[in-house]
mmCIF file of C-alpha atoms in Angstrom:
data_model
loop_
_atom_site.group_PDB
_atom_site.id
_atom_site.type_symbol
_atom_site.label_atom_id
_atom_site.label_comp_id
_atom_site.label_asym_id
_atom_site.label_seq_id
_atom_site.Cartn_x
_atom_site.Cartn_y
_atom_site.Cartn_z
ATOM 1 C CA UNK C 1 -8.759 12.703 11.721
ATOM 2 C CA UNK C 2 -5.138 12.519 10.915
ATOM 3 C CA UNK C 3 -4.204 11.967 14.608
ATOM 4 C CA UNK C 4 -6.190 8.947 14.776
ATOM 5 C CA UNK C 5 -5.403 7.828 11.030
ATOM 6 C CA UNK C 6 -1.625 7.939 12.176
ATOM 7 C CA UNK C 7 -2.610 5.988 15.633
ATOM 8 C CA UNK C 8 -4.562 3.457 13.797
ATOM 9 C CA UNK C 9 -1.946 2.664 11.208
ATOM 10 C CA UNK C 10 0.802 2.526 13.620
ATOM 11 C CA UNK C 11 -0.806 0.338 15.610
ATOM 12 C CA UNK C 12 -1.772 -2.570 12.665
ATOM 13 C CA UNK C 13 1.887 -2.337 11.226
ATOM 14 C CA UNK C 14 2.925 -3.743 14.977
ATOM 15 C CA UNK C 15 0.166 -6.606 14.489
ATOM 16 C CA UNK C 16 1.785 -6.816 10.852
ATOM 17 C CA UNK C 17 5.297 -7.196 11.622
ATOM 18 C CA UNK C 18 3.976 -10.065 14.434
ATOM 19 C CA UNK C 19 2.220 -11.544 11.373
ATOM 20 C CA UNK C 20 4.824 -11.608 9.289
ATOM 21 C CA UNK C 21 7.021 -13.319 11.735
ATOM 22 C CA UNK C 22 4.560 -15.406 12.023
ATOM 23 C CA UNK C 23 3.277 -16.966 8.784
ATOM 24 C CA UNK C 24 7.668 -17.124 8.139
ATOM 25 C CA UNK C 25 7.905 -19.437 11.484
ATOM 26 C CA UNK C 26 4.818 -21.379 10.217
ATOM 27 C CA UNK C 27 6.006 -22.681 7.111
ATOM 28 C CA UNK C 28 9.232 -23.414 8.375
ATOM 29 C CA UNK C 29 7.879 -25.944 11.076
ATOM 30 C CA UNK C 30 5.913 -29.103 11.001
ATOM 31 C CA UNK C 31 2.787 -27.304 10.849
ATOM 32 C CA UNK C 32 3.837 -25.813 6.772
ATOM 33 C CA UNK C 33 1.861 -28.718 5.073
ATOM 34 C CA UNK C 34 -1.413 -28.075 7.211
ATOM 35 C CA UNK C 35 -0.395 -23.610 6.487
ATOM 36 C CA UNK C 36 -0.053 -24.774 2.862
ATOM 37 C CA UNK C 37 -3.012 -26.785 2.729
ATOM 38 C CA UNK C 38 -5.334 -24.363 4.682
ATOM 39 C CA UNK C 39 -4.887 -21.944 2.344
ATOM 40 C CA UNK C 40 -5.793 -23.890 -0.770
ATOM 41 C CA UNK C 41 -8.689 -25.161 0.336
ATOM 42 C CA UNK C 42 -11.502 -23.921 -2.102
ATOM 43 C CA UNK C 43 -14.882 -22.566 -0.786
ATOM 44 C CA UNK C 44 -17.485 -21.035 -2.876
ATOM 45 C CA UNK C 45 -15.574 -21.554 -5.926
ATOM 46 C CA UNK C 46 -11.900 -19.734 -4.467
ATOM 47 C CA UNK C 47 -9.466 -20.869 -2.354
ATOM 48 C CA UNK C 48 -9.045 -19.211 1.123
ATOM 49 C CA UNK C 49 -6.209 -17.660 -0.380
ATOM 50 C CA UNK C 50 -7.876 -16.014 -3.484
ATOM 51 C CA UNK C 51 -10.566 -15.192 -1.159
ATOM 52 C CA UNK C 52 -8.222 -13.406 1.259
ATOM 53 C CA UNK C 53 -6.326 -12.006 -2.261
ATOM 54 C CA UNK C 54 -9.632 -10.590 -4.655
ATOM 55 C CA UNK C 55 -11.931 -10.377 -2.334
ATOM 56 C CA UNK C 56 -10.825 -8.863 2.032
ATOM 57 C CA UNK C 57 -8.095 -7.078 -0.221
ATOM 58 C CA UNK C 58 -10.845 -5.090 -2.169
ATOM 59 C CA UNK C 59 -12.044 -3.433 0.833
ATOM 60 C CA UNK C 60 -7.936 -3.047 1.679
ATOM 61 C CA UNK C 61 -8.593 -0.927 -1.899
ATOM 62 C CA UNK C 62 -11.550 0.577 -1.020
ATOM 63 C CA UNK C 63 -9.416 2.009 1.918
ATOM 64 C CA UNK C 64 -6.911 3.516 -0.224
ATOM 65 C CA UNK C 65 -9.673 5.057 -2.488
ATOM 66 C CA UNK C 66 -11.176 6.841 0.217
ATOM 67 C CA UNK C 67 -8.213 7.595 1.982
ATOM 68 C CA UNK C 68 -6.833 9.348 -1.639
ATOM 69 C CA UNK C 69 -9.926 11.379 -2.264
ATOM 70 C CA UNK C 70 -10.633 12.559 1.318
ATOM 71 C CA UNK C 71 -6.829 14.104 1.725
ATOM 72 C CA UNK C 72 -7.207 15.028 -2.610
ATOM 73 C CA UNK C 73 -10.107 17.029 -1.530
ATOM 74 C CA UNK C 74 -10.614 17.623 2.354
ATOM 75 C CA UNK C 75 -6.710 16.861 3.770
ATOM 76 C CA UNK C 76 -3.078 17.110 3.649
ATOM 77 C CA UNK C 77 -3.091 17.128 -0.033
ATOM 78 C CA UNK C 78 -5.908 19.653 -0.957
ATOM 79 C CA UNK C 79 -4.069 22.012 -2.912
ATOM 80 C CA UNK C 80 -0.675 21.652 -5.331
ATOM 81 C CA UNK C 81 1.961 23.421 -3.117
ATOM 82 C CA UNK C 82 1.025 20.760 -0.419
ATOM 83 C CA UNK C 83 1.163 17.889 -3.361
ATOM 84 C CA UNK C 84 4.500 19.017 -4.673
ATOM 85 C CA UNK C 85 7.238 17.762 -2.218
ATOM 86 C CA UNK C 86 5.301 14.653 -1.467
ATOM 87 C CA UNK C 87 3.992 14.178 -4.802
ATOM 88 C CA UNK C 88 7.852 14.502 -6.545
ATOM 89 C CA UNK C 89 8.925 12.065 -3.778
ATOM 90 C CA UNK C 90 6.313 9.284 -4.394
ATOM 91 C CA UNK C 91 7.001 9.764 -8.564
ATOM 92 C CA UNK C 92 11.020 9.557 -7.710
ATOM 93 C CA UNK C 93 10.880 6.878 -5.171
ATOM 94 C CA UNK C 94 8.619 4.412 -7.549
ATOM 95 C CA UNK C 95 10.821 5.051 -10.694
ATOM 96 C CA UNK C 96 14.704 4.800 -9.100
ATOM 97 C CA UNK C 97 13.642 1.075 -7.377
ATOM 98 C CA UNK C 98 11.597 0.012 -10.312
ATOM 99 C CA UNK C 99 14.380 1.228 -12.602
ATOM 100 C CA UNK C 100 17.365 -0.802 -10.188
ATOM 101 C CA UNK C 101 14.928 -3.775 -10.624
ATOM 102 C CA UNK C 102 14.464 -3.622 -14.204
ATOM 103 C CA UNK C 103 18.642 -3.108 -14.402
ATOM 104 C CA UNK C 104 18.840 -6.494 -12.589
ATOM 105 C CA UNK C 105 16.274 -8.205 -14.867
ATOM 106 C CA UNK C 106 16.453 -7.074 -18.481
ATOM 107 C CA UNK C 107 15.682 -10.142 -19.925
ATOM 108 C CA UNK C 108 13.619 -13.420 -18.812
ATOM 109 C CA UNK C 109 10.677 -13.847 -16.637
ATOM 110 C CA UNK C 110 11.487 -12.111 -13.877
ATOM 111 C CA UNK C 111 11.247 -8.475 -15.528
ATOM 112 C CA UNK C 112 7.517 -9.184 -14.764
ATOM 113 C CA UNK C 113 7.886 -8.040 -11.690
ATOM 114 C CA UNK C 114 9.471 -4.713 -12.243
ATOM 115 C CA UNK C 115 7.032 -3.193 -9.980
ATOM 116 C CA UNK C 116 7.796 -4.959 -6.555
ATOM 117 C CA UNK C 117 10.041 -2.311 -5.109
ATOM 118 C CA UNK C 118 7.792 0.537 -6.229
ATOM 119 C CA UNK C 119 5.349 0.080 -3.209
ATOM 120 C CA UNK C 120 5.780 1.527 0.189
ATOM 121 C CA UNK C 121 3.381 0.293 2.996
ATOM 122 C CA UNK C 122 2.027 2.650 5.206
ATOM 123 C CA UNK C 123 0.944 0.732 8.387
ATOM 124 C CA UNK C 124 4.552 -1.083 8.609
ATOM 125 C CA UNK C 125 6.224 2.177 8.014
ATOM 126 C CA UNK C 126 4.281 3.843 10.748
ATOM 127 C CA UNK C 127 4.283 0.862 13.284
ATOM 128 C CA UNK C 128 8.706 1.681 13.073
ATOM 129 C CA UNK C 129 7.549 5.268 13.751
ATOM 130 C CA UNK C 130 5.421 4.073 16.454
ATOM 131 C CA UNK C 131 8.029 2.613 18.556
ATOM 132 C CA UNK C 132 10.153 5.957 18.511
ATOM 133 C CA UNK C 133 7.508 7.823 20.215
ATOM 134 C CA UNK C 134 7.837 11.558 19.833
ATOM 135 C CA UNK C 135 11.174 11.511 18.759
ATOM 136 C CA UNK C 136 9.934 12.258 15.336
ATOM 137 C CA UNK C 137 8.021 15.061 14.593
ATOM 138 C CA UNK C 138 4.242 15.406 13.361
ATOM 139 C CA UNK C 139 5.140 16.880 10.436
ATOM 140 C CA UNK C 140 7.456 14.181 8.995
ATOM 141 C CA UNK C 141 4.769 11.713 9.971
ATOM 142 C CA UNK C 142 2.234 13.276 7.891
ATOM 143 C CA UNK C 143 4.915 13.988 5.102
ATOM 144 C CA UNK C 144 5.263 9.850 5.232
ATOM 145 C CA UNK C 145 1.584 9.219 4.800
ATOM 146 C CA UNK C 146 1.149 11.710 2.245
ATOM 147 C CA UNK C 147 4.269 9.668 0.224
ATOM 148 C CA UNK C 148 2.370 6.710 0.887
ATOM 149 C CA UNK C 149 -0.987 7.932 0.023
ATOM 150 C CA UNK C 150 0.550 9.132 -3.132
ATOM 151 C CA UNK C 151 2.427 5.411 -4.098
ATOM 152 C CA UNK C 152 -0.715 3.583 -3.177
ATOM 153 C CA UNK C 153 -2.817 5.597 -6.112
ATOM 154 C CA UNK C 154 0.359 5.446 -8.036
ATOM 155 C CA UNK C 155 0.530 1.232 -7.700
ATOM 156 C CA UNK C 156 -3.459 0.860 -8.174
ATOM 157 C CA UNK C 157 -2.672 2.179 -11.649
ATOM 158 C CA UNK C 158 0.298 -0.007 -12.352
ATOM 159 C CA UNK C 159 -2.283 -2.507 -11.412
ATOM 160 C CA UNK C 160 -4.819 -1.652 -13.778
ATOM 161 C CA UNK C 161 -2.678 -0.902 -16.670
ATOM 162 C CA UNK C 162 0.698 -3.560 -16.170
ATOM 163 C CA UNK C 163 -0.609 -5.967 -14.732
ATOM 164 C CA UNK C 164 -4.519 -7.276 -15.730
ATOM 165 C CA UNK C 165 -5.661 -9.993 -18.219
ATOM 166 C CA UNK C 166 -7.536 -10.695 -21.079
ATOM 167 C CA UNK C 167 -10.803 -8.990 -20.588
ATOM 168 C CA UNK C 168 -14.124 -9.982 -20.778
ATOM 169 C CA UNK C 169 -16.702 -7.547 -22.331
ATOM 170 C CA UNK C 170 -19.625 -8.882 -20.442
ATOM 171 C CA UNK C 171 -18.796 -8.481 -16.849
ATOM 172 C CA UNK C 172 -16.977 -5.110 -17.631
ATOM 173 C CA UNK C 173 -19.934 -3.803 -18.858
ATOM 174 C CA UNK C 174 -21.881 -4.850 -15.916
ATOM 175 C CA UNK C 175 -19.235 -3.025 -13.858
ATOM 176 C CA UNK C 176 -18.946 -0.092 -15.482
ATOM 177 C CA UNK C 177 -23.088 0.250 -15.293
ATOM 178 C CA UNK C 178 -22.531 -0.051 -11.568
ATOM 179 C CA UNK C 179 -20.279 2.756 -11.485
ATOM 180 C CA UNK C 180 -22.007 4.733 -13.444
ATOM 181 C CA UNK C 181 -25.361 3.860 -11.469
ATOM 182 C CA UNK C 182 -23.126 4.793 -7.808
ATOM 183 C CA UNK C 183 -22.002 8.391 -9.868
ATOM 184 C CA UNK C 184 -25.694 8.926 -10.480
ATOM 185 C CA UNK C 185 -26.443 8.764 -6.447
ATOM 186 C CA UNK C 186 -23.891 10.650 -5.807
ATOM 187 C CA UNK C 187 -25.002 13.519 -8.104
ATOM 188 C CA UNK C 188 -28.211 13.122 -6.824
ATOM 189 C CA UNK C 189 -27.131 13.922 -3.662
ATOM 190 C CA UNK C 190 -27.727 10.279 -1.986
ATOM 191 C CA UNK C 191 -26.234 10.008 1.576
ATOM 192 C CA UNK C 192 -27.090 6.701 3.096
ATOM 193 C CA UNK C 193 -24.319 4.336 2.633
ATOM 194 C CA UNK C 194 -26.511 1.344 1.823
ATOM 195 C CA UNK C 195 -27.311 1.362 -1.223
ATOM 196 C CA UNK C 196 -23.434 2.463 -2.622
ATOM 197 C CA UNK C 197 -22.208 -0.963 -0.900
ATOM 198 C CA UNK C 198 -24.915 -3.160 -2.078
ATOM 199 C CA UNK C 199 -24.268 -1.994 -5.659
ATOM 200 C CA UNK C 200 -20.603 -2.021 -4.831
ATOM 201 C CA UNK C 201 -20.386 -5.773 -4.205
ATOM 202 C CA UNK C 202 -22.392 -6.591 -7.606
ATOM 203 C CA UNK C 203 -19.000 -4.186 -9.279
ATOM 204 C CA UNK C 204 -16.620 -6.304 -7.291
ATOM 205 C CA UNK C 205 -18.220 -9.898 -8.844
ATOM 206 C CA UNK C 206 -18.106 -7.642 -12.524
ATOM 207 C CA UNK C 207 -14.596 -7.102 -12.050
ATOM 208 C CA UNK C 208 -13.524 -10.233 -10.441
ATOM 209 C CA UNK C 209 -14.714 -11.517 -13.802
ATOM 210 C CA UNK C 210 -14.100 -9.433 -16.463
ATOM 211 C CA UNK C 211 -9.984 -9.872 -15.949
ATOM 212 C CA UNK C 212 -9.266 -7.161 -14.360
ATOM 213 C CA UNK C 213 -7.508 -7.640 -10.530
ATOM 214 C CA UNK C 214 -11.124 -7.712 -8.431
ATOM 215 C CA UNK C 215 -9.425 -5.362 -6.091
ATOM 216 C CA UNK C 216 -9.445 -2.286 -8.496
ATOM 217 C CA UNK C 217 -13.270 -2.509 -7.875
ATOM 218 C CA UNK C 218 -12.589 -1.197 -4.422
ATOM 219 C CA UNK C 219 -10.818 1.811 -5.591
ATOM 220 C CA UNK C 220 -13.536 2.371 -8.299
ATOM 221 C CA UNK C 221 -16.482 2.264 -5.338
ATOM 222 C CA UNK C 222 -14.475 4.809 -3.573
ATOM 223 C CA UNK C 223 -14.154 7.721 -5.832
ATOM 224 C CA UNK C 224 -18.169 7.662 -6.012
ATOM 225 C CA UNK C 225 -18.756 7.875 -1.789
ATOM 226 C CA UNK C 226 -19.905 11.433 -1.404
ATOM 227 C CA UNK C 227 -17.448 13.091 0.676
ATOM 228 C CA UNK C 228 -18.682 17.212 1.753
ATOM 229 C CA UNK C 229 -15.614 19.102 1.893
ATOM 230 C CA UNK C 230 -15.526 20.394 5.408
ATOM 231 C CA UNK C 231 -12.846 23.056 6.165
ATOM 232 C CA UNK C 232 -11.682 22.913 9.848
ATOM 233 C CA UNK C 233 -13.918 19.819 10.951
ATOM 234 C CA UNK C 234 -12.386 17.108 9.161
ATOM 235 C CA UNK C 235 -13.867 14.346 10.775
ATOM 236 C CA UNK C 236 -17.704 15.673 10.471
ATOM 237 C CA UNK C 237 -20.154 12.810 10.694
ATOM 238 C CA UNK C 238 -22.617 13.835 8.295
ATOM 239 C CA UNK C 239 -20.115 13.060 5.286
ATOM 240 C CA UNK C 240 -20.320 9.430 3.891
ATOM 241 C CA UNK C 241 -17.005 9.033 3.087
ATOM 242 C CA UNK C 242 -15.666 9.825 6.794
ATOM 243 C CA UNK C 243 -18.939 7.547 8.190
ATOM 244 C CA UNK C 244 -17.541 4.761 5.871
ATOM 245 C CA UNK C 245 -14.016 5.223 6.776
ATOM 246 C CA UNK C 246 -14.300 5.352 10.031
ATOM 247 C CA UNK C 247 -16.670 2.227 10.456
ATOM 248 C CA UNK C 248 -13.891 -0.196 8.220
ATOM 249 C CA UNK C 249 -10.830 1.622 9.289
ATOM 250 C CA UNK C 250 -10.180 -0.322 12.292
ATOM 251 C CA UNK C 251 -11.205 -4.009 10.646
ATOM 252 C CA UNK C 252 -8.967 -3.052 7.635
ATOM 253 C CA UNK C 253 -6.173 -1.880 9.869
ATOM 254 C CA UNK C 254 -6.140 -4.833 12.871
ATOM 255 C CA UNK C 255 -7.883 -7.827 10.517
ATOM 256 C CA UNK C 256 -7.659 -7.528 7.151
ATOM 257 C CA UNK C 257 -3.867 -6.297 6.510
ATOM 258 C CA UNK C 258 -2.325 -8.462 9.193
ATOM 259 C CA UNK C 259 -4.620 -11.789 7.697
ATOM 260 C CA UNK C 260 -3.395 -10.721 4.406
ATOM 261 C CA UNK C 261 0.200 -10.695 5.978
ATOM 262 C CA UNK C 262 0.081 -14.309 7.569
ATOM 263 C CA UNK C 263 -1.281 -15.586 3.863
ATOM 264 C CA UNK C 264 0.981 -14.175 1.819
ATOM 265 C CA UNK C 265 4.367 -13.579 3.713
ATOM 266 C CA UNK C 266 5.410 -17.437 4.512
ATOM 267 C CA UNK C 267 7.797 -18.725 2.573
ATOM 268 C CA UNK C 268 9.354 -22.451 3.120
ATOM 269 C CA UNK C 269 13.351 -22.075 2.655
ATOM 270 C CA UNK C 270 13.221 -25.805 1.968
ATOM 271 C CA UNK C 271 15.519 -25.871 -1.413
ATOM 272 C CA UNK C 272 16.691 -22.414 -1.002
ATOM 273 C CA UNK C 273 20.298 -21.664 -1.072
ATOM 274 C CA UNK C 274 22.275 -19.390 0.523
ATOM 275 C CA UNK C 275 23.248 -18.275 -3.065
ATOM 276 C CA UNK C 276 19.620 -17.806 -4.122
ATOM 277 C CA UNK C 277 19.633 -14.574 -1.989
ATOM 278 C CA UNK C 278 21.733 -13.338 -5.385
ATOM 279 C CA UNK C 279 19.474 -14.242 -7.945
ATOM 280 C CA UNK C 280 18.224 -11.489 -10.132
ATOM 281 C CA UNK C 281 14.346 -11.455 -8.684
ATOM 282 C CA UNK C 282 15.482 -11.364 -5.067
ATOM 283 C CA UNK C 283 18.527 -9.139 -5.238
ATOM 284 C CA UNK C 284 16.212 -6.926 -7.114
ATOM 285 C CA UNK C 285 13.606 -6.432 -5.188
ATOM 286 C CA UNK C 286 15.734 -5.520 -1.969
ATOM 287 C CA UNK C 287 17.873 -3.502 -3.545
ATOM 288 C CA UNK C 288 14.998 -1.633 -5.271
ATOM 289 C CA UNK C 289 13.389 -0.864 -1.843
ATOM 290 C CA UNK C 290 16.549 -0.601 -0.050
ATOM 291 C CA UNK C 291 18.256 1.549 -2.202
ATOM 292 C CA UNK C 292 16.412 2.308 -4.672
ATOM 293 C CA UNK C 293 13.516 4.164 -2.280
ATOM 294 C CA UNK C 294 16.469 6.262 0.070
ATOM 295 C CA UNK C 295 17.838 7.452 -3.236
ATOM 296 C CA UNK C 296 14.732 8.803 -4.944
ATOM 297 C CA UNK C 297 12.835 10.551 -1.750
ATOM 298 C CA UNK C 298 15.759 11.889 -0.146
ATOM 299 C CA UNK C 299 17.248 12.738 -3.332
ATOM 300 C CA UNK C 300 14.438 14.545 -4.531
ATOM 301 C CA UNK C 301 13.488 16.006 -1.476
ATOM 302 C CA UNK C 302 16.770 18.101 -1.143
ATOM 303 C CA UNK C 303 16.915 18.571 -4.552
ATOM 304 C CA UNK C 304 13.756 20.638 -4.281
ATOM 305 C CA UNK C 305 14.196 22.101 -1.282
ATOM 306 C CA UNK C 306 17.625 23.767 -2.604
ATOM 307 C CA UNK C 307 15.896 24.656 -5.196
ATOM 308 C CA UNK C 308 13.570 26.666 -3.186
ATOM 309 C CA UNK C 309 10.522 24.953 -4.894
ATOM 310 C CA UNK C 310 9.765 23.443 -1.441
ATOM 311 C CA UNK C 311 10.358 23.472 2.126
ATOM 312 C CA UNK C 312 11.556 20.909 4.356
ATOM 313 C CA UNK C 313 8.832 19.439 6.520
ATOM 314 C CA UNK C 314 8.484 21.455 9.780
ATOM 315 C CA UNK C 315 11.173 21.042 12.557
ATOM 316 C CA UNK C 316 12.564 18.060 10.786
ATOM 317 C CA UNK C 317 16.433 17.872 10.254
ATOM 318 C CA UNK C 318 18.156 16.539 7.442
ATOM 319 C CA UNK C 319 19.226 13.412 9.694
ATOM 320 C CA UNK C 320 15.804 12.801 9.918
ATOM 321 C CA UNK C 321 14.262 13.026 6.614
ATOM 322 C CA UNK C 322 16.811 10.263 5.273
ATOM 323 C CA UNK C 323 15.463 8.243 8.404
ATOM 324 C CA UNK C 324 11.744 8.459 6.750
ATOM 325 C CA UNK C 325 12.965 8.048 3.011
ATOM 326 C CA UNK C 326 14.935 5.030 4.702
ATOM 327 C CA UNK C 327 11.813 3.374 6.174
ATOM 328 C CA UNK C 328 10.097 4.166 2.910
ATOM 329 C CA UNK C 329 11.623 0.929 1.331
ATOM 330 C CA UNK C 330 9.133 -1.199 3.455
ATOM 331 C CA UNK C 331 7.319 -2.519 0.789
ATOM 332 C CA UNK C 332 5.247 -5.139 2.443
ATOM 333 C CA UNK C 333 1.936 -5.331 1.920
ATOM 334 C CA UNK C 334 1.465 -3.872 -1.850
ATOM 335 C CA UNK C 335 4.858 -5.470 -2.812
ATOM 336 C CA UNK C 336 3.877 -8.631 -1.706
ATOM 337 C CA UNK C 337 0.350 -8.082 -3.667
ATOM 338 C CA UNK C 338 2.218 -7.042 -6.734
ATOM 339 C CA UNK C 339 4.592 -9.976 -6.678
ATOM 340 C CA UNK C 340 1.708 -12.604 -6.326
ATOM 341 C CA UNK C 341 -0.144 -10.821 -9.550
ATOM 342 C CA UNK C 342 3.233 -10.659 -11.432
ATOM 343 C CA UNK C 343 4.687 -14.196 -10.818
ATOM 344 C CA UNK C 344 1.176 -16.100 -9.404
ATOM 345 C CA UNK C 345 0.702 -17.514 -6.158
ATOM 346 C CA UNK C 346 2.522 -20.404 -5.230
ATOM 347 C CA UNK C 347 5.624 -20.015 -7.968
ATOM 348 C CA UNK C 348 9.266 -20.537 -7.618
ATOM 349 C CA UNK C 349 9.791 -16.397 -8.601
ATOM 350 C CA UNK C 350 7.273 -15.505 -6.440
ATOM 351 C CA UNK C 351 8.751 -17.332 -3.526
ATOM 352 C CA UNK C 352 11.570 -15.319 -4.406
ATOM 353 C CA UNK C 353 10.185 -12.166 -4.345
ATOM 354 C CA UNK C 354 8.404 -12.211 -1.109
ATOM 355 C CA UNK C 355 12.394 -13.468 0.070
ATOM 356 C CA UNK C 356 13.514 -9.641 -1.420
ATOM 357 C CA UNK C 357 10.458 -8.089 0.036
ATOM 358 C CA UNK C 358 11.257 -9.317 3.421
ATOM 359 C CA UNK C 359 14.915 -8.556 3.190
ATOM 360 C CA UNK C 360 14.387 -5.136 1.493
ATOM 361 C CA UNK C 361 11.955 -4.286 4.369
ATOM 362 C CA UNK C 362 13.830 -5.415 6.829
ATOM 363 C CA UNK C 363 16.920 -3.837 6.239
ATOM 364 C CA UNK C 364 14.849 -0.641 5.391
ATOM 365 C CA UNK C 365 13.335 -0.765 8.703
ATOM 366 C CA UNK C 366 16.066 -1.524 10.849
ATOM 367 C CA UNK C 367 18.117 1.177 8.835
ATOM 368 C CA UNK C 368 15.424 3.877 9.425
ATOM 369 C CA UNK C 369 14.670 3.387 12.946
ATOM 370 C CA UNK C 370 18.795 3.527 13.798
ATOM 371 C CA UNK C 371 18.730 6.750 11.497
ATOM 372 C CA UNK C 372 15.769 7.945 13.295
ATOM 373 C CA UNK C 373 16.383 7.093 16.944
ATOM 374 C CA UNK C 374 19.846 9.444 16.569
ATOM 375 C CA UNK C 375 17.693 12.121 16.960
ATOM 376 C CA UNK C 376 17.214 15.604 15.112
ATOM 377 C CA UNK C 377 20.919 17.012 12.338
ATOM 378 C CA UNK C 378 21.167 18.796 9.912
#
C-alpha cells in the first residue's frame, strides 16, 4: 500500500508543478480575462471556483481523513514510538514558520494568515523526490509522508477552529445527525460503501451551510469508513476504507489536486512591484516555509535523535534529512487553501500570499533537490 501511495503521489505532484506553471503563464497572457472570467462563472448557485474550493476539495479532505486513520490504526503510524520523531517534526515545523509569519505581521490584516507557512504538501514534495530516483532511501520517503500526514490533520484543525464563520444551528445539526447516523453503521458493522457516501454528501450540503469550511465534512465522513485492522496485508480488499481509497486515490491524485492547482495558483503581476516581494504577507509566507520549515524538522529531528529519544530514519545521512526538512517548505496545495480562507478569493493579500507560497516552494524545492541529489553525509 505504501509503495503505491508513494508512486501515486509522486506522480500528481509532477502534474501539479505543470499546473502550477500553468495557471501562472495563463493569467499573465491575453487569455487572463477569459482564466478570470471562467472561474467566476456561477452554476448551481457557486462559482466554478467555489465549486472547485468547497466542494472537489472535500473529497481532497476525505483523502486526508482516510489516509490519517488507516496509517493511525493499520500503517506507519500505529503505535507512539513510530509517531514520535515524525509527530515532534510536524508540531515543530508548523509552529517555527507560523511563528516567523506572525513576527512579520503583528499587527494589521495580514496576521490573518498566520497559518500559510504551516502546511506542507505531500504530492509536490514527493513529485521532487520522484525525479531523484533511488537516490533517496525508502525510509526517508515514508518519514516525509508520515510529516505530511501528520501537518495535514494538524491544518484540518486550524481550519476548524481559526479559521470558520458564524455558525448556523440548523444545518450543523443536520450534520452532526449525519455523522452520528454514519457512526451507527459503522458500529453495526455495515460494509457496503453506499450508503456512507450517500449520507456523506447530505453532511457536506450541512456543513457547506452551517459556516463551517464545507471541506471539514470530508474529514468528518472519513473517521466513520470502517477500516479492519489487518496486520501484514495492508491493502486487503474486504476493508472499506482501503476499497474507498483505492477507488478515489488516483482521481484525487491526477484530477482533483492538479484542477485545484490551475484555479488557485495564477496570479496576474499586473500592478505588482518588484518591491512588493518585501511586503509583510509575502516575505512572510516564504520565509515561514523556507526557513521556518528547515529549522523546525531538522532541528527537532537531531535534537531528538541526540537525545536518544529517537533514531534517525534508516540508512539516511544527516545530508539527507536536511534535504527532506528542506523540501518540507513546499506548501502548495494546503497553503494556497489556507490563504484563500484567510484573505478570500480574489483579494489584494491573497494575491500576495499565493506570490510567498510560490516563492517559498520554490526555493524549498530547488534547495532540497540540490541538498538531496549530493547524495548520502553525515
Amino acid at each position: 500500500m505504501m509503495r503505491d501511495f508513494l508512486a501515486t503521489e509522486a506522480g500528481s505532484g509532477v502534474i501539479l508543478i505543470g499546473a502550477a506553471t500553468a495557471a501562472m503563464l495563463v493569467a499573465n497572457s491575453p487569455l487572463a480575462d477569459a482564466y478570470f472570467h471562467t472561474l467566476h462563472i456561477h452554476v448551481a448557485g457557486l462559482s466554478i471556483l467555489h465549486w472547485i474550493n468547497d466542494a472537489l476539495m472535500a473529497l481532497f479532505f476525505l483523502i486526508v481523513g482516510l489516509e490519517i486513520k488507516r496509517e493511525m490504526i493499520d500503517g506507519q503510524l500505529s503505535s507512539w514510538p513510530r509517531r514520535v520523531l515524525p509527530g515532534a517534526a510536524a508540531t515543530a515545523g508548523v509552529v517555527i514558520p507560523a511563528l516567523i509569519y506572525a513576527g512579520i505581521n503583528q499587527s494589521g490584516a495580514g496576521l490573518r494568515g498566520w497559518a500559510i507557512p504551516a502546511a506542507t504538501d505531500i504530492a509536490f514534495a514527493l513529485g521532487v523526490l520522484a525525479l531523484l530516483g533511488s537516490q533517496v532511501p525508502t525510509s526517508l520517503k515514508i518519514f516525509l509522508t508520515a510529516v505530511a500526514i501528520i501537518d495535514d490533520l494538524i491544518a484540518v484543525l486550524i481550519i476548524a477552529i481559526f479559521y470558520t464563520g458564524d455558525l448556523a444551528v440548523g444545518p450543523l445539526l443536520m450534520a452532526s445527525g449525519g455523522i452520528a447516523l454514519l457512526v451507527l453503521l459503522n458500529r453495526r458493522g455495515v460494509q457496503a460503501l453506499t450508503p456512507y457516501l450517500i449520507v456523506g454528501a447530505g453532511i457536506w450540503y450541512g456543513v457547506l451551510l452551517s459556516g463551517i469550511h464545507a471541506t471539514l465534512a470530508g474529514v468528518a465522513v472519513a473517521m466513520t469508513i470502517p477500516l479492519r485492522h489487518t496486520p501484514g496485508k495492508p491493502d486487503a480488499a474486504e476493508s472499506p476504507l482501503y476499497r474507498l481509497e483505492h477507488a478515489l486515490h488516483p482521481w484525487i491524485a491526477y484530477a482533483v489536486v492538479p484542477l485545484f492547482g490551475f484555479a488557485n495558483a495564477g496570479v496576474s503581476l499586473a500592478g505588482f512591484q518588484p518591491d512588493n516581494a518585501v511586503d509583510p504577507v509575502p516575505l512572510g509566507v516564504a520565509l515561514g516555509l523556507f526557513a521556518g520549515k528547515q529549522v523546525g524538522i531538522f532541528g527537532t529531528v537531531w535534537l531528538l535523535v541526540r537525545l536518544g529519544w529517537a533514531d534517525r530514519p534508516q540508512g539516511a545521512g544527516w545530508r539527507q534529512v536536511y534535504g527532506v526538512a528542506l523540501l518540507c517548505g513546499i506548501g502548495f496545495t494546503m497553503s494556497l487553501f489556507i490563504g484563500a480562507l484567510a484573505f478570500g478569493d480574489g483579494s489584494h493579500l491573497n494575491d500576495e500570499a499565493k506570490l510567498g507560497v510560490l516563492a517559498g516552494s520554490i526555493l524549498s524545492a530547488v534547495a532540497g533537490w540540490g541538498v538531496l541529489r549530493t547524495g548520502r553525509a553525515g
